[in-house]
Each structure stands twice: as structure tokens, then as C-alpha cells.
Amino acid sequence: MGRAESYHHGNLRRAVLDAAIAAITESGPSGWSLRELARRAEVSHAAPAHHFGDKAGVLTAVAAEGFELFADALERAAGEPYGAGVAYVRFAVDHRAYFEVMFRPELYRADDPEMAAARDRAGAVLAASGRELSRGERSERATTVAAWSLAHGFASLWLNGALPESGTGADVEELAREVLRVAFGGTE
Amino acid sequence: MGRAESYHHGNLRRAVLDAAIAAITESGPSGWSLRELARRAEVSHAAPAHHFGDKAGVLTAVAAEGFELFADALERAAGEPYGAGVAYVRFAVDHRAYFEVMFRPELYRADDPEMAAARDRAGAVLAASGRELSRGERSERATTVAAWSLAHGFASLWLNGALPESGTGADVEELAREVLRVAFGGTE
DNA sequence: TGTACATCAGTGAACGCGCGTTCACTGATGTAC
DNA sequence: TGTACATCAGTGAACGCGCGTTCACTGATGTAC
């Protein structure tokens, strides 16, 4: 008898998280119930609550996993000019469900240590990136906040369909890079 | 018999919208029911549905009213250096409930003509502001998107409590101005 | 100015449904001997 | 290697509740005469 069919599911956590990602992608971070996740994951209706407690428990796990992926992506991209900024936008577009949860801490338990560790790891990459962009000519802190705000706002507006460009099949990465360059100087 | 106590409420629309703003402020754009709005507005539980149809109907009215206030604020502030950017952030902080609805068109009927007119009026101020910031030295379109993204991202991160500064009683307007200056040059 | 009538915004009782939660249970797994 | 037992992840029936929706109604208002 394979694990997948065993009485003890064996992968209930993963199955429920995958169901959550799918549900969030379709209906946003709060447009679903624990019973719907159970249906999607094909487990008993009480299983998600048994394992995660409540919706905030599920979303805490989503946020933690999201920040891990996010920090990895930023670390991989750092060093290149505007690498972190472009990777920030890329992540939001490629992992919309995670992104829509991560920066809304009222949805989950923001004191979760795993989530906080990954979030801080991402924050360190952004700070280093801001330091580099400031080149000693401008306040490091203000530059970091400016670049972070720009990447975050661009990603949010793009996902919301607020930028006319997002409907036209334009290349999000290219536009993000152009916008970063306009604000923070050439690629020299 | 005053209007407020008449059988025909006379102000049901206003009362329900005020209830919606209060509910959104407390629980976000989807953390409430039509019946809860009715309770807050002290009308029958079916009244909000009778008047607005459904939640999207209520949120369409919220978005339309929000964009009116927003366009007014931007128009008042335009002209000053970084005026529109600072007003953008100020609006988000002062009218959080409106702001949380306006840029999430999947929550409401985005083809509503009143909403679209006010939204486009705000967009025109942002475009003019971007034109000014570009000073003929940079692409107008890219500059507009950059400034818009920066203001939007800064406001979102501030409201989410993601910026450490937002907990410390720092002056949001001052920090916004500093960040805009870092990205778009001095105040000359 | 007064009466009759149509309109329709808002009421309130009733409905069926999906929800989270409870709780006695089942059975797979790990450990002791 | 085989048996007995404790653990506990996950089950499934049952519950009470708040929800949106329906629908016959009430009564304030505007218009016609």
C-alpha cells in the first residue's frame, strides 16, 4: 500500500498547502474555507483544521514557505545591477499566491520563527542591494526603502492590472529594469 | 418625523457605505457580510442587498467615492515638488479603507463609469507629475510608472507595517518625501 | 386644497446551505520485550 | 523474528450558527384630478 493511499495520509501537510496555493491563486488569500481545502486535497473535511488549527495556521505555513523561496530568489539574483529588484518583481509574478500572503501579516501569525527567519534573510539581501545602489552618495536607509517601495509597488500594480502594460503581453522583467534604471541611474 | 426615523430611511445608501468603511477598516475589504453592514447601519438585514445587489455593488460605490477623494487630493497637491507622490501616500494612510479597495479591481465592478472617470482623473495628475519629474531627461512613461510604483509601494508597505519606521511614530510624509527625493533628485 | 392611486424603498419571517467545531472512533506506526 | 501495547494522525457523523436569498408585506412619497 503506497503512502498516498495509506490511512495516515503521510503527505497531508503538503497536500493541504498545495490546495491552499491553488485556492489563493483562484480566489485570493481569504476566498476559501478549510473545508474547501479538504475537498481539493481529497482528505476528510476536518483534516486541515486537525493539522493546522485554523486558516491563520495554513497561511503561516504559506508565508514561511513563500519567504524561503523569495529569499532564495533574491540571493541568487543579488550582485547583478538591479538584480534584487527585478527578482522581487519576477517572484511576485511567478508566485502570486505566496506574494499575496507574505506582505499581509494580519492574515497569519507574524511571530512564527521560521517565517521570520526567512523574511529577515530576504530583508538582508534588500539592505545590501540598497547599500550598493546608494554608492555612498545617498542615504543607505532611504535608498533601500526607495528601491524596496519601487519594486513592491511595481509588482502590486502589475498584478492588479493597474498598469496598462500588464495587459499587452509586455515583458514585465524588462519594464521593471527600465523603471529601476530611471529611478536609480544608469547601468555603469 | 425626521428623515432619519422615517420608514423610508432616506439615507440608507450613505448609512450602508459608512458601515462598509468602518467594517473594511476593522476587517479588510472582505472580512464582513452584508448582514453585518445592516447591523452596523441599523437597517433590516435585507436592505443592503436590496440597495446594492451584493458585496461587489457596495465595493463599487466605495471605490468610486475613494477615487473621487483621491483625485481631489492629488489635484490639490500637484505642482509642489513631489506633491502628488506625498499626497498619494497621505491619502493611503488617511483613507486606508478606500485605498485597500480602490486598487483591487477584482473586488468590484471595474466597468463602473463613475469610478472609471474619477480613476482616470487621478491617472492624469500622476501622468502630469511624471512628465514634470522626467524634465525631458528621461522617458516620461517610465518616470511616471517609477514614481507611481514608488508611492504605491511605500504606502502599501507602510500600511502593512513592513517598514520598521511605521511603528516608531515617524512622520510618514517626511519619510515619503525623502524617499522620493532619493529616487528622483534634489528639490532644485 | 383634498382625495385616490401607483410606485417602490425598505421590512421581516422563512428557507436551505456551507461553515467551523466537537468527539468517539479507527488503524498505521514505533517501541518494548 | 514475533507479539503486545501505546501513540496519535486522520476520520466521519452530528451540532448549532451566520449567511445570502426569496417573497409577501408595509407605508412614505409623488402625481393626477
GROMACS .gro file of C-alpha atoms (C1' of nucleotides) in nm:
model
  442
    1MET     CA    1   0.000   0.000   0.000
    2GLY     CA    2   0.160   0.325  -0.113
    3ARG     CA    3   0.191   0.617   0.117
    4ALA     CA    4  -0.050   0.816  -0.095
    5GLU     CA    5  -0.333   0.574  -0.016
    6SER     CA    6  -0.242   0.490   0.343
    7TYR     CA    7  -0.485   0.564   0.620
    8HIS     CA    8  -0.233   0.804   0.758
    9HIS     CA    9  -0.204   1.022   0.458
   10GLY     CA   10   0.167   1.083   0.508
   11ASN     CA   11   0.159   1.395   0.298
   12LEU     CA   12  -0.139   1.572   0.440
   13ARG     CA   13   0.059   1.884   0.515
   14ARG     CA   14   0.190   1.911   0.160
   15ALA     CA   15  -0.147   1.825   0.008
   16VAL     CA   16  -0.327   2.091   0.210
   17LEU     CA   17  -0.061   2.352   0.133
   18ASP     CA   18  -0.083   2.278  -0.238
   19ALA     CA   19  -0.460   2.307  -0.214
   20ALA     CA   20  -0.418   2.640  -0.036
   21ILE     CA   21  -0.187   2.775  -0.307
   22ALA     CA   22  -0.438   2.674  -0.573
   23ALA     CA   23  -0.729   2.825  -0.380
   24ILE     CA   24  -0.540   3.151  -0.316
   25THR     CA   25  -0.443   3.174  -0.682
   26GLU     CA   26  -0.809   3.144  -0.778
   27SER     CA   27  -0.981   3.341  -0.504
   28GLY     CA   28  -0.726   3.535  -0.304
   29PRO     CA   29  -0.591   3.478   0.047
   30SER     CA   30  -0.933   3.466   0.215
   31GLY     CA   31  -1.174   3.349  -0.053
   32TRP     CA   32  -1.190   2.989   0.065
   33SER     CA   33  -1.271   2.769   0.365
   34LEU     CA   34  -1.084   2.492   0.542
   35ARG     CA   35  -1.349   2.256   0.411
   36GLU     CA   36  -1.272   2.365   0.057
   37LEU     CA   37  -0.903   2.286   0.107
   38ALA     CA   38  -1.006   1.943   0.236
   39ARG     CA   39  -1.214   1.885  -0.077
   40ARG     CA   40  -0.928   1.991  -0.304
   41ALA     CA   41  -0.677   1.779  -0.114
   42GLU     CA   42  -0.922   1.486  -0.101
   43VAL     CA   43  -0.896   1.439   0.271
   44SER     CA   44  -1.166   1.446   0.538
   45HIS     CA   45  -1.320   1.784   0.599
   46ALA     CA   46  -1.172   1.804   0.948
   47ALA     CA   47  -0.814   1.718   0.848
   48PRO     CA   48  -0.689   2.070   0.766
   49ALA     CA   49  -0.812   2.201   1.100
   50HIS     CA   50  -0.664   1.899   1.275
   51HIS     CA   51  -0.323   1.965   1.125
   52PHE     CA   52  -0.306   2.345   1.101
   53GLY     CA   53  -0.555   2.462   1.362
   54ASP     CA   54  -0.722   2.730   1.153
   55LYS     CA   55  -0.683   2.942   0.842
   56ALA     CA   56  -0.414   3.154   1.005
   57GLY     CA   57  -0.220   2.833   1.065
   58VAL     CA   58  -0.237   2.741   0.697
   59LEU     CA   59  -0.143   3.094   0.591
   60THR     CA   60   0.151   3.100   0.835
   61ALA     CA   61   0.290   2.793   0.660
   62VAL     CA   62   0.226   2.953   0.320
   63ALA     CA   63   0.406   3.272   0.428
   64ALA     CA   64   0.703   3.079   0.570
   65GLU     CA   65   0.742   2.874   0.254
   66GLY     CA   66   0.694   3.187   0.043
   67PHE     CA   67   0.967   3.379   0.223
   68GLU     CA   68   1.206   3.083   0.184
   69LEU     CA   69   1.152   3.079  -0.193
   70PHE     CA   70   1.170   3.458  -0.201
   71ALA     CA   71   1.496   3.481  -0.007
   72ASP     CA   72   1.648   3.211  -0.228
   73ALA     CA   73   1.547   3.403  -0.543
   74LEU     CA   74   1.685   3.733  -0.412
   75GLU     CA   75   2.013   3.574  -0.304
   76ARG     CA   76   2.056   3.414  -0.646
   77ALA     CA   77   1.994   3.745  -0.825
   78ALA     CA   78   2.189   3.982  -0.599
   79GLY     CA   79   2.512   4.122  -0.740
   80GLU     CA   80   2.380   4.191  -1.088
   81PRO     CA   81   2.273   4.554  -1.140
   82TYR     CA   82   1.911   4.581  -1.024
   83GLY     CA   83   1.918   4.202  -0.978
   84ALA     CA   84   1.731   4.204  -0.648
   85GLY     CA   85   1.468   4.449  -0.774
   86VAL     CA   86   1.400   4.251  -1.087
   87ALA     CA   87   1.394   3.924  -0.891
   88TYR     CA   88   1.146   4.081  -0.649
   89VAL     CA   89   0.906   4.157  -0.934
   90ARG     CA   90   0.972   3.821  -1.102
   91PHE     CA   91   0.887   3.640  -0.778
   92ALA     CA   92   0.561   3.831  -0.733
   93VAL     CA   93   0.451   3.747  -1.086
   94ASP     CA   94   0.563   3.382  -1.078
   95HIS     CA   95   0.441   3.310  -0.725
   96ARG     CA   96   0.146   3.538  -0.694
   97ALA     CA   97  -0.031   3.330  -0.427
   98TYR     CA   98   0.271   3.336  -0.193
   99PHE     CA   99   0.329   3.706  -0.260
  100GLU     CA  100  -0.031   3.797  -0.181
  101VAL     CA  101   0.002   3.638   0.161
  102MET     CA  102   0.360   3.726   0.263
  103PHE     CA  103   0.317   4.101   0.292
  104ARG     CA  104  -0.014   4.091   0.475
  105PRO     CA  105   0.095   3.982   0.822
  106GLU     CA  106  -0.251   4.037   0.967
  107LEU     CA  107  -0.352   3.720   0.780
  108TYR     CA  108  -0.110   3.492   0.964
  109ARG     CA  109   0.100   3.451   1.278
  110ALA     CA  110   0.373   3.705   1.223
  111ASP     CA  111   0.572   3.573   1.521
  112ASP     CA  112   0.632   3.237   1.357
  113PRO     CA  113   1.010   3.183   1.388
  114GLU     CA  114   1.064   3.001   1.058
  115MET     CA  115   0.875   3.269   0.867
  116ALA     CA  116   1.061   3.546   1.050
  117ALA     CA  117   1.400   3.389   0.975
  118ALA     CA  118   1.331   3.363   0.603
  119ARG     CA  119   1.178   3.711   0.594
  120ASP     CA  120   1.485   3.857   0.761
  121ARG     CA  121   1.711   3.671   0.520
  122ALA     CA  122   1.526   3.841   0.234
  123GLY     CA  123   1.548   4.174   0.417
  124ALA     CA  124   1.926   4.141   0.439
  125VAL     CA  125   1.954   4.098   0.062
  126LEU     CA  126   1.740   4.408   0.009
  127ALA     CA  127   1.952   4.609   0.253
  128ALA     CA  128   2.274   4.502   0.080
  129SER     CA  129   2.120   4.589  -0.252
  130GLY     CA  130   2.021   4.934  -0.123
  131ARG     CA  131   2.372   4.988   0.009
  132GLU     CA  132   2.511   4.916  -0.334
  133LEU     CA  133   2.260   5.144  -0.510
  134SER     CA  134   2.338   5.431  -0.274
  135ARG     CA  135   2.707   5.423  -0.372
  136GLY     CA  136   2.787   5.637  -0.073
  137GLU     CA  137   2.618   5.928  -0.246
  138ARG     CA  138   2.276   5.895  -0.081
  139SER     CA  139   2.135   5.771   0.247
  140GLU     CA  140   2.156   5.392   0.254
  141ARG     CA  141   1.836   5.360   0.451
  142ALA     CA  142   1.636   5.593   0.227
  143THR     CA  143   1.777   5.427  -0.084
  144THR     CA  144   1.684   5.083   0.044
  145VAL     CA  145   1.332   5.192   0.129
  146ALA     CA  146   1.301   5.366  -0.210
  147ALA     CA  147   1.412   5.062  -0.408
  148TRP     CA  148   1.203   4.828  -0.198
  149SER     CA  149   0.898   5.052  -0.238
  150LEU     CA  150   0.952   5.078  -0.610
  151ALA     CA  151   0.985   4.703  -0.662
  152HIS     CA  152   0.692   4.632  -0.432
  153GLY     CA  153   0.466   4.893  -0.584
  154PHE     CA  154   0.552   4.793  -0.938
  155ALA     CA  155   0.478   4.428  -0.860
  156SER     CA  156   0.149   4.513  -0.687
  157LEU     CA  157   0.026   4.741  -0.963
  158TRP     CA  158   0.124   4.489  -1.228
  159LEU     CA  159  -0.059   4.205  -1.051
  160ASN     CA  160  -0.366   4.424  -1.001
  161GLY     CA  161  -0.375   4.503  -1.369
  162ALA     CA  162  -0.344   4.874  -1.286
  163LEU     CA  163  -0.058   4.930  -1.529
  164PRO     CA  164  -0.190   4.938  -1.884
  165GLU     CA  165   0.126   4.749  -1.988
  166SER     CA  166   0.028   4.439  -1.793
  167GLY     CA  167  -0.248   4.353  -2.038
  168THR     CA  168  -0.040   4.388  -2.354
  169GLY     CA  169   0.195   4.094  -2.318
  170ALA     CA  170   0.479   4.332  -2.240
  171ASP     CA  171   0.789   4.182  -2.077
  172VAL     CA  172   0.749   4.251  -1.706
  173GLU     CA  173   1.117   4.198  -1.633
  174GLU     CA  174   1.229   4.441  -1.900
  175LEU     CA  175   0.985   4.709  -1.787
  176ALA     CA  176   1.086   4.658  -1.423
  177ARG     CA  177   1.452   4.702  -1.514
  178GLU     CA  178   1.379   5.018  -1.713
  179VAL     CA  179   1.184   5.166  -1.426
  180LEU     CA  180   1.458   5.085  -1.175
  181ARG     CA  181   1.715   5.245  -1.407
  182VAL     CA  182   1.506   5.562  -1.440
  183ALA     CA  183   1.498   5.598  -1.062
  184PHE     CA  184   1.846   5.487  -0.965
  185GLY     CA  185   2.069   5.578  -1.253
  186GLY     CA  186   2.241   5.408  -1.548
  187THR     CA  187   2.392   5.061  -1.556
  188GLU     CA  188   2.753   5.183  -1.538
  189MET     CA  189  -4.092   6.271   1.188
  190GLY     CA  190  -3.732   6.331   1.085
  191ARG     CA  191  -3.584   6.166   0.783
  192ALA     CA  192  -3.354   5.962   0.999
  193GLU     CA  193  -3.650   5.781   1.159
  194SER     CA  194  -3.880   5.759   0.858
  195TYR     CA  195  -3.987   5.424   0.724
  196HIS     CA  196  -3.802   5.505   0.409
  197HIS     CA  197  -3.465   5.556   0.557
  198GLY     CA  198  -3.371   5.834   0.318
  199ASN     CA  199  -3.005   5.784   0.385
  200LEU     CA  200  -2.972   5.413   0.352
  201ARG     CA  201  -2.708   5.441   0.086
  202ARG     CA  202  -2.492   5.670   0.298
  203ALA     CA  203  -2.551   5.465   0.613
  204VAL     CA  204  -2.451   5.140   0.445
  205LEU     CA  205  -2.143   5.297   0.287
  206ASP     CA  206  -2.033   5.437   0.621
  207ALA     CA  207  -2.085   5.094   0.775
  208ALA     CA  208  -1.877   4.943   0.494
  209ILE     CA  209  -1.591   5.187   0.553
  210ALA     CA  210  -1.595   5.102   0.923
  211ALA     CA  211  -1.608   4.728   0.855
  212ILE     CA  212  -1.326   4.746   0.598
  213THR     CA  213  -1.113   4.950   0.839
  214GLU     CA  214  -1.157   4.681   1.102
  215SER     CA  215  -1.150   4.363   0.896
  216GLY     CA  216  -1.034   4.441   0.543
  217PRO     CA  217  -1.228   4.453   0.217
  218SER     CA  218  -1.380   4.105   0.250
  219GLY     CA  219  -1.393   4.035   0.622
  220TRP     CA  220  -1.762   4.115   0.665
  221SER     CA  221  -2.109   4.022   0.539
  222LEU     CA  222  -2.399   4.224   0.403
  223ARG     CA  223  -2.586   4.130   0.719
  224GLU     CA  224  -2.308   4.281   0.928
  225LEU     CA  225  -2.335   4.609   0.736
  226ALA     CA  226  -2.711   4.603   0.804
  227ARG     CA  227  -2.647   4.556   1.176
  228ARG     CA  228  -2.396   4.842   1.183
  229ALA     CA  229  -2.625   5.071   0.985
  230GLU     CA  230  -2.926   4.966   1.196
  231VAL     CA  231  -3.140   4.873   0.900
  232SER     CA  232  -3.310   4.546   0.813
  233HIS     CA  233  -3.074   4.266   0.720
  234ALA     CA  234  -3.200   4.262   0.361
  235ALA     CA  235  -3.163   4.635   0.299
  236PRO     CA  236  -2.800   4.640   0.181
  237ALA     CA  237  -2.871   4.368  -0.074
  238HIS     CA  238  -3.188   4.546  -0.182
  239HIS     CA  239  -2.998   4.868  -0.247
  240PHE     CA  240  -2.658   4.748  -0.370
  241GLY     CA  241  -2.727   4.400  -0.501
  242ASP     CA  242  -2.427   4.231  -0.346
  243LYS     CA  243  -2.087   4.294  -0.190
  244ALA     CA  244  -1.936   4.390  -0.525
  245GLY     CA  245  -2.207   4.656  -0.554
  246VAL     CA  246  -2.111   4.804  -0.218
  247LEU     CA  247  -1.741   4.791  -0.302
  248THR     CA  248  -1.801   4.955  -0.640
  249ALA     CA  249  -1.956   5.251  -0.459
  250VAL     CA  250  -1.666   5.255  -0.212
  251ALA     CA  251  -1.412   5.253  -0.496
  252ALA     CA  252  -1.593   5.530  -0.685
  253GLU     CA  253  -1.610   5.751  -0.378
  254GLY     CA  254  -1.249   5.667  -0.295
  255PHE     CA  255  -1.121   5.766  -0.639
  256GLU     CA  256  -1.314   6.096  -0.618
  257LEU     CA  257  -1.146   6.183  -0.289
  258PHE     CA  258  -0.814   6.059  -0.424
  259ALA     CA  259  -0.829   6.263  -0.746
  260ASP     CA  260  -0.926   6.572  -0.544
  261ALA     CA  261  -0.629   6.524  -0.312
  262LEU     CA  262  -0.384   6.472  -0.598
  263GLU     CA  263  -0.513   6.775  -0.786
  264ARG     CA  264  -0.478   6.991  -0.476
  265ALA     CA  265  -0.119   6.877  -0.418
  266ALA     CA  266   0.010   6.876  -0.774
  267GLY     CA  267   0.257   7.149  -0.864
  268GLU     CA  268   0.462   7.133  -0.544
  269PRO     CA  269   0.779   6.925  -0.577
  270TYR     CA  270   0.679   6.563  -0.509
  271GLY     CA  271   0.334   6.694  -0.417
  272ALA     CA  272   0.142   6.418  -0.594
  273GLY     CA  273   0.366   6.145  -0.452
  274VAL     CA  274   0.334   6.271  -0.098
  275ALA     CA  275  -0.043   6.318  -0.139
  276TYR     CA  276  -0.067   5.962  -0.269
  277VAL     CA  277   0.091   5.829   0.049
  278ARG     CA  278  -0.104   6.068   0.269
  279PHE     CA  279  -0.430   5.951   0.113
  280ALA     CA  280  -0.347   5.584   0.167
  281VAL     CA  281  -0.270   5.646   0.533
  282ASP     CA  282  -0.567   5.876   0.600
  283HIS     CA  283  -0.821   5.674   0.399
  284ARG     CA  284  -0.694   5.324   0.439
  285ALA     CA  285  -1.030   5.156   0.379
  286TYR     CA  286  -1.082   5.330   0.045
  287PHE     CA  287  -0.723   5.266  -0.060
  288GLU     CA  288  -0.747   4.895   0.020
  289VAL     CA  289  -1.042   4.863  -0.216
  290MET     CA  290  -0.952   5.100  -0.500
  291PHE     CA  291  -0.651   4.914  -0.636
  292ARG     CA  292  -0.808   4.570  -0.621
  293PRO     CA  293  -1.048   4.582  -0.914
  294GLU     CA  294  -1.133   4.213  -0.883
  295LEU     CA  295  -1.333   4.312  -0.573
  296TYR     CA  296  -1.574   4.540  -0.757
  297ARG     CA  297  -1.723   4.623  -1.097
  298ALA     CA  298  -1.431   4.784  -1.272
  299ASP     CA  299  -1.650   4.899  -1.560
  300ASP     CA  300  -1.849   5.136  -1.339
  301PRO     CA  301  -1.843   5.469  -1.527
  302GLU     CA  302  -1.831   5.700  -1.223
  303MET     CA  303  -1.543   5.504  -1.075
  304ALA     CA  304  -1.359   5.496  -1.408
  305ALA     CA  305  -1.397   5.872  -1.456
  306ALA     CA  306  -1.252   5.953  -1.113
  307ARG     CA  307  -0.977   5.694  -1.155
  308ASP     CA  308  -0.877   5.844  -1.489
  309ARG     CA  309  -0.880   6.191  -1.338
  310ALA     CA  310  -0.629   6.069  -1.078
  311GLY     CA  311  -0.427   5.900  -1.352
  312ALA     CA  312  -0.399   6.229  -1.540
  313VAL     CA  313  -0.247   6.400  -1.235
  314LEU     CA  314   0.004   6.118  -1.198
  315ALA     CA  315   0.097   6.140  -1.566
  316ALA     CA  316   0.146   6.518  -1.545
  317SER     CA  317   0.354   6.470  -1.234
  318GLY     CA  318   0.571   6.210  -1.410
  319ARG     CA  319   0.617   6.446  -1.704
  320GLU     CA  320   0.745   6.710  -1.467
  321LEU     CA  321   0.979   6.472  -1.287
  322SER     CA  322   1.128   6.347  -1.613
  323ARG     CA  323   1.234   6.702  -1.709
  324GLY     CA  324   1.289   6.588  -2.062
  325GLU     CA  325   1.591   6.391  -1.941
  326ARG     CA  326   1.420   6.055  -1.901
  327SER     CA  327   1.131   5.866  -2.056
  328GLU     CA  328   0.805   6.022  -1.938
  329ARG     CA  329   0.625   5.691  -1.932
  330ALA     CA  330   0.898   5.510  -1.738
  331THR     CA  331   0.930   5.802  -1.496
  332THR     CA  332   0.556   5.807  -1.434
  333VAL     CA  333   0.547   5.431  -1.371
  334ALA     CA  334   0.853   5.458  -1.145
  335ALA     CA  335   0.707   5.739  -0.933
  336TRP     CA  336   0.367   5.574  -0.920
  337SER     CA  337   0.524   5.241  -0.820
  338LEU     CA  338   0.735   5.408  -0.555
  339ALA     CA  339   0.444   5.593  -0.398
  340HIS     CA  340   0.218   5.290  -0.419
  341GLY     CA  341   0.475   5.051  -0.278
  342PHE     CA  342   0.575   5.286   0.001
  343ALA     CA  343   0.212   5.332   0.101
  344SER     CA  344   0.142   4.958   0.091
  345LEU     CA  345   0.450   4.864   0.290
  346TRP     CA  346   0.378   5.135   0.545
  347LEU     CA  347   0.017   5.023   0.590
  348ASN     CA  348   0.124   4.660   0.622
  349GLY     CA  349   0.369   4.752   0.894
  350ALA     CA  350   0.651   4.609   0.684
  351LEU     CA  351   0.868   4.920   0.721
  352PRO     CA  352   1.021   4.929   1.069
  353GLU     CA  353   0.966   5.306   1.066
  354SER     CA  354   0.588   5.271   1.065
  355GLY     CA  355   0.583   5.154   1.423
  356THR     CA  356   0.802   5.428   1.564
  357GLY     CA  357   0.573   5.727   1.524
  358ALA     CA  358   0.792   5.855   1.242
  359ASP     CA  359   0.638   6.118   1.015
  360VAL     CA  360   0.514   5.928   0.713
  361GLU     CA  361   0.501   6.237   0.495
  362GLU     CA  362   0.857   6.336   0.570
  363LEU     CA  363   0.989   5.986   0.504
  364ALA     CA  364   0.790   5.965   0.180
  365ARG     CA  365   0.938   6.294   0.065
  366GLU     CA  366   1.290   6.182   0.148
  367VAL     CA  367   1.245   5.858  -0.041
  368LEU     CA  368   1.104   6.036  -0.346
  369ARG     CA  369   1.398   6.277  -0.338
  370VAL     CA  370   1.648   5.991  -0.323
  371ALA     CA  371   1.496   5.836  -0.635
  372PHE     CA  372   1.418   6.146  -0.842
  373GLY     CA  373   1.675   6.403  -0.748
  374GLY     CA  374   1.705   6.716  -0.534
  375THR     CA  375   1.437   6.978  -0.475
  376GLU     CA  376   1.602   7.234  -0.701
  377DT     C1'  377  -5.668   7.240  -0.104
  378DG     C1'  378  -5.822   6.748  -0.075
  379DT     C1'  379  -5.865   6.269  -0.229
  380DA     C1'  380  -5.728   5.844  -0.488
  381DC     C1'  381  -5.390   5.577  -0.667
  382DA     C1'  382  -4.937   5.396  -0.836
  383DT     C1'  383  -4.475   5.336  -0.718
  384DC     C1'  384  -4.112   5.135  -0.496
  385DA     C1'  385  -3.763   5.157  -0.096
  386DG     C1'  386  -3.723   4.904   0.281
  387DT     C1'  387  -3.918   4.520   0.609
  388DG     C1'  388  -3.912   4.079   0.841
  389DA     C1'  389  -4.018   3.587   0.854
  390DA     C1'  390  -3.871   3.175   0.645
  391DC     C1'  391  -3.565   2.878   0.363
  392DG     C1'  392  -3.169   2.586   0.265
  393DC     C1'  393  -2.663   2.574   0.269
  394DG     C1'  394  -2.179   2.571   0.389
  395DC     C1'  395  -1.917   2.669   0.763
  396DG     C1'  396  -1.606   2.559   1.196
  397DT     C1'  397  -1.609   2.269   1.584
  398DT     C1'  398  -1.677   1.863   1.867
  399DC     C1'  399  -1.600   1.389   1.973
  400DA     C1'  400  -1.597   0.899   1.979
  401DC     C1'  401  -1.366   0.619   1.651
  402DT     C1'  402  -1.008   0.370   1.353
  403DG     C1'  403  -0.599   0.194   1.216
  404DA     C1'  404  -0.097   0.273   1.082
  405DT     C1'  405   0.336   0.317   1.308
  406DG     C1'  406   0.704   0.278   1.659
  407DT     C1'  407   0.882   0.068   2.075
  408DA     C1'  408   0.940  -0.288   2.437
  409DC     C1'  409   1.026  -0.742   2.537
  410DT     C1'  410   1.164  -1.284   1.436
  411DG     C1'  411   0.709  -1.240   1.669
  412DT     C1'  412   0.368  -1.042   1.988
  413DA     C1'  413   0.156  -0.673   2.283
  414DC     C1'  414   0.075  -0.221   2.358
  415DA     C1'  415   0.082   0.298   2.341
  416DT     C1'  416   0.053   0.680   2.045
  417DC     C1'  417  -0.165   0.991   1.764
  418DA     C1'  418  -0.280   1.144   1.269
  419DG     C1'  419  -0.673   1.140   1.038
  420DT     C1'  420  -1.196   1.004   1.005
  421DG     C1'  421  -1.686   1.089   0.973
  422DA     C1'  422  -2.132   1.181   1.187
  423DA     C1'  423  -2.357   1.535   1.429
  424DC     C1'  424  -2.421   2.010   1.612
  425DG     C1'  425  -2.555   2.495   1.601
  426DC     C1'  426  -2.476   2.931   1.357
  427DG     C1'  427  -2.450   3.305   1.027
  428DC     C1'  428  -2.503   3.361   0.567
  429DG     C1'  429  -2.747   3.517   0.109
  430DT     C1'  430  -3.184   3.486  -0.099
  431DT     C1'  431  -3.681   3.480  -0.152
  432DC     C1'  432  -4.124   3.685  -0.106
  433DA     C1'  433  -4.547   3.868   0.060
  434DC     C1'  434  -4.587   4.289   0.305
  435DT     C1'  435  -4.594   4.795   0.460
  436DG     C1'  436  -4.610   5.260   0.431
  437DA     C1'  437  -4.387   5.709   0.265
  438DT     C1'  438  -4.381   5.982  -0.142
  439DG     C1'  439  -4.515   6.181  -0.588
  440DT     C1'  440  -4.866   6.259  -0.936
  441DA     C1'  441  -5.336   6.308  -1.132
  442DC     C1'  442  -5.756   6.510  -1.098
   0.00000   0.00000   0.00000
